[in-house]
PDB file of C-alpha atoms in Angstrom:
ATOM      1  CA  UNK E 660    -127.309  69.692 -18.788  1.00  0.00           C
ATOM      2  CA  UNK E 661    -126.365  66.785 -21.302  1.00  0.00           C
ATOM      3  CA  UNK E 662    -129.157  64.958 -19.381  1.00  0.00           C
ATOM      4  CA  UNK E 663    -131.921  67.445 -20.210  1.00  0.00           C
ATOM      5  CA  UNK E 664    -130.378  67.703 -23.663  1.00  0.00           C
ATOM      6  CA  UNK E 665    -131.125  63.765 -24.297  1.00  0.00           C
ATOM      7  CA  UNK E 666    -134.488  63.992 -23.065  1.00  0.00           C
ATOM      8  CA  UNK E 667    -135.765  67.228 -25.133  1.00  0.00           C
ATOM      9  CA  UNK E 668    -134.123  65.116 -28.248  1.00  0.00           C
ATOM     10  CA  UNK E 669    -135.825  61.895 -27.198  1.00  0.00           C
ATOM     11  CA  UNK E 670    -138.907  63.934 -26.868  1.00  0.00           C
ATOM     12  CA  UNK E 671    -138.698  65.566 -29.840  1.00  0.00           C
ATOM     13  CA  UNK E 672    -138.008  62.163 -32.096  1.00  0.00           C
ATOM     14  CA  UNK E 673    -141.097  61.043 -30.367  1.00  0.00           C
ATOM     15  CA  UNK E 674    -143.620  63.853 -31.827  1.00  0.00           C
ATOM     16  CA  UNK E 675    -141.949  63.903 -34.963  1.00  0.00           C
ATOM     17  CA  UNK E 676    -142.470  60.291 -35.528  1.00  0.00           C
ATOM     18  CA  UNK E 677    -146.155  60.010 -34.286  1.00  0.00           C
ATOM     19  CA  UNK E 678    -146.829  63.045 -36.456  1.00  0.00           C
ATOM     20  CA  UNK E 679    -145.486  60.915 -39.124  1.00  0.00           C
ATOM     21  CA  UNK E 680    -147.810  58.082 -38.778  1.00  0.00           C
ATOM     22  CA  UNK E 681    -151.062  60.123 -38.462  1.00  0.00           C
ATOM     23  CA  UNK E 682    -149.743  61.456 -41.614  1.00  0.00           C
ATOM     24  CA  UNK E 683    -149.189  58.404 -43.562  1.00  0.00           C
ATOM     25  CA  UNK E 684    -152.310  56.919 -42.089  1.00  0.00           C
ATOM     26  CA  UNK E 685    -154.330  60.049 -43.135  1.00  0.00           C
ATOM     27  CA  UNK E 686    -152.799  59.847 -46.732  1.00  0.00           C
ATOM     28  CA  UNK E 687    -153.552  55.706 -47.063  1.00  0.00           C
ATOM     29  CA  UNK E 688    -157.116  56.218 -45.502  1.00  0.00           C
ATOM     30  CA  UNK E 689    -157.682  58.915 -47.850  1.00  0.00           C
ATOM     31  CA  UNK E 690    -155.436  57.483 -51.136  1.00  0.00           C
ATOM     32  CA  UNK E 691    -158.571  57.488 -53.561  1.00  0.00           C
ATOM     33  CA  UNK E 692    -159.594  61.289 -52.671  1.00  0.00           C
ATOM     34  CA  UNK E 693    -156.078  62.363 -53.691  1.00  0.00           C
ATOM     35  CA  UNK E 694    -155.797  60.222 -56.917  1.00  0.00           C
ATOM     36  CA  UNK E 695    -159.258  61.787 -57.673  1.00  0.00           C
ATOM     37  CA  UNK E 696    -157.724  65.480 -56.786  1.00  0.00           C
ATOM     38  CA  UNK E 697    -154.740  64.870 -58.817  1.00  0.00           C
ATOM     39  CA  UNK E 698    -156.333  63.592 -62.140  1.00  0.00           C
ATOM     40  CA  UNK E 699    -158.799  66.574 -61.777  1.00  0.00           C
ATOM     41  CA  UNK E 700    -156.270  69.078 -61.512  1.00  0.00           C
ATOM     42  CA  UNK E 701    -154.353  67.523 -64.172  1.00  0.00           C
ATOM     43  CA  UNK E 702    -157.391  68.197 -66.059  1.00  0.00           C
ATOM     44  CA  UNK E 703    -158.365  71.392 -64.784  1.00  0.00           C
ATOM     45  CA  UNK E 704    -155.283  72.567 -63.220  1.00  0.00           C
ATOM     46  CA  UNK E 705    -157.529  75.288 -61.324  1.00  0.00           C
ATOM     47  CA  UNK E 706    -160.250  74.064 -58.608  1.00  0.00           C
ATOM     48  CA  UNK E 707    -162.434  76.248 -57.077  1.00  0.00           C
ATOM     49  CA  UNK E 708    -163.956  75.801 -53.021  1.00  0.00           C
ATOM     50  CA  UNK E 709    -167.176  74.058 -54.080  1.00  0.00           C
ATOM     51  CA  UNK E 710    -165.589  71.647 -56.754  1.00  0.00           C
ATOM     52  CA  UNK E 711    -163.169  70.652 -54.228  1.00  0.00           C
ATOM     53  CA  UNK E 712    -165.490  69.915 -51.628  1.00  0.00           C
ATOM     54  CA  UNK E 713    -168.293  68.250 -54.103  1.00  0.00           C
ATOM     55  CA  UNK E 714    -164.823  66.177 -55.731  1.00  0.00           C
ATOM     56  CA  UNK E 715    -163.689  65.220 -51.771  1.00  0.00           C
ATOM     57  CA  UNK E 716    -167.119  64.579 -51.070  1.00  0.00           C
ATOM     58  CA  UNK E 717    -167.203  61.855 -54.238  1.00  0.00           C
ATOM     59  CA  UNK E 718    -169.941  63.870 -55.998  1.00  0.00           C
ATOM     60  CA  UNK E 719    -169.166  63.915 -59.699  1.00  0.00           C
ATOM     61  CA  UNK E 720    -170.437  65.903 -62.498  1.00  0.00           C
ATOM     62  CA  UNK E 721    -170.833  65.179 -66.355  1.00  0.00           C
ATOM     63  CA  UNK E 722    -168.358  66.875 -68.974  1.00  0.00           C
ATOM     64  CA  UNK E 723    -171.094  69.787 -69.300  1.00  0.00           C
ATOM     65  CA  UNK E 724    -171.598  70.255 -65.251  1.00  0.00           C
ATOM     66  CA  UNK E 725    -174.192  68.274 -64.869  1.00  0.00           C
ATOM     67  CA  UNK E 726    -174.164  65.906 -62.218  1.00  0.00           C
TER      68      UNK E 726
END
């Protein structure tokens, strides 16, 4: 029925938009560990698992490897 119709759509609006805004708060709690990401694979263009986690993780290393 039309009725049902509405309420599936209202429903549906509603997860969309809370999806939304854990999104953005996940990407403005976490804006620092992306700008990190992104100049390193500007840089690098290639990460592999344990740089990714030790760059998330704010562990840096020296232009050799070195931390």
């Amino acid at each position: 029925s039309e009725k049902t119709a509405q309420q599936i759509d209202e429903e549906t609006k509603k997860i969309l938009n809370d999806a939304f805004v854990k999104a953005t708060e996940l990407i403005k709690n976490n804006i620092e560990k992306l700008n990190r990401l992104a100049e390193k694979l500007v840089e690098k263009e290639i990460l592999e698992g344990d740089e990714l986690a030790k760059l998330l993780n704010g562990e840096t290393e020296t232009t050799d490897g070195r931390r």
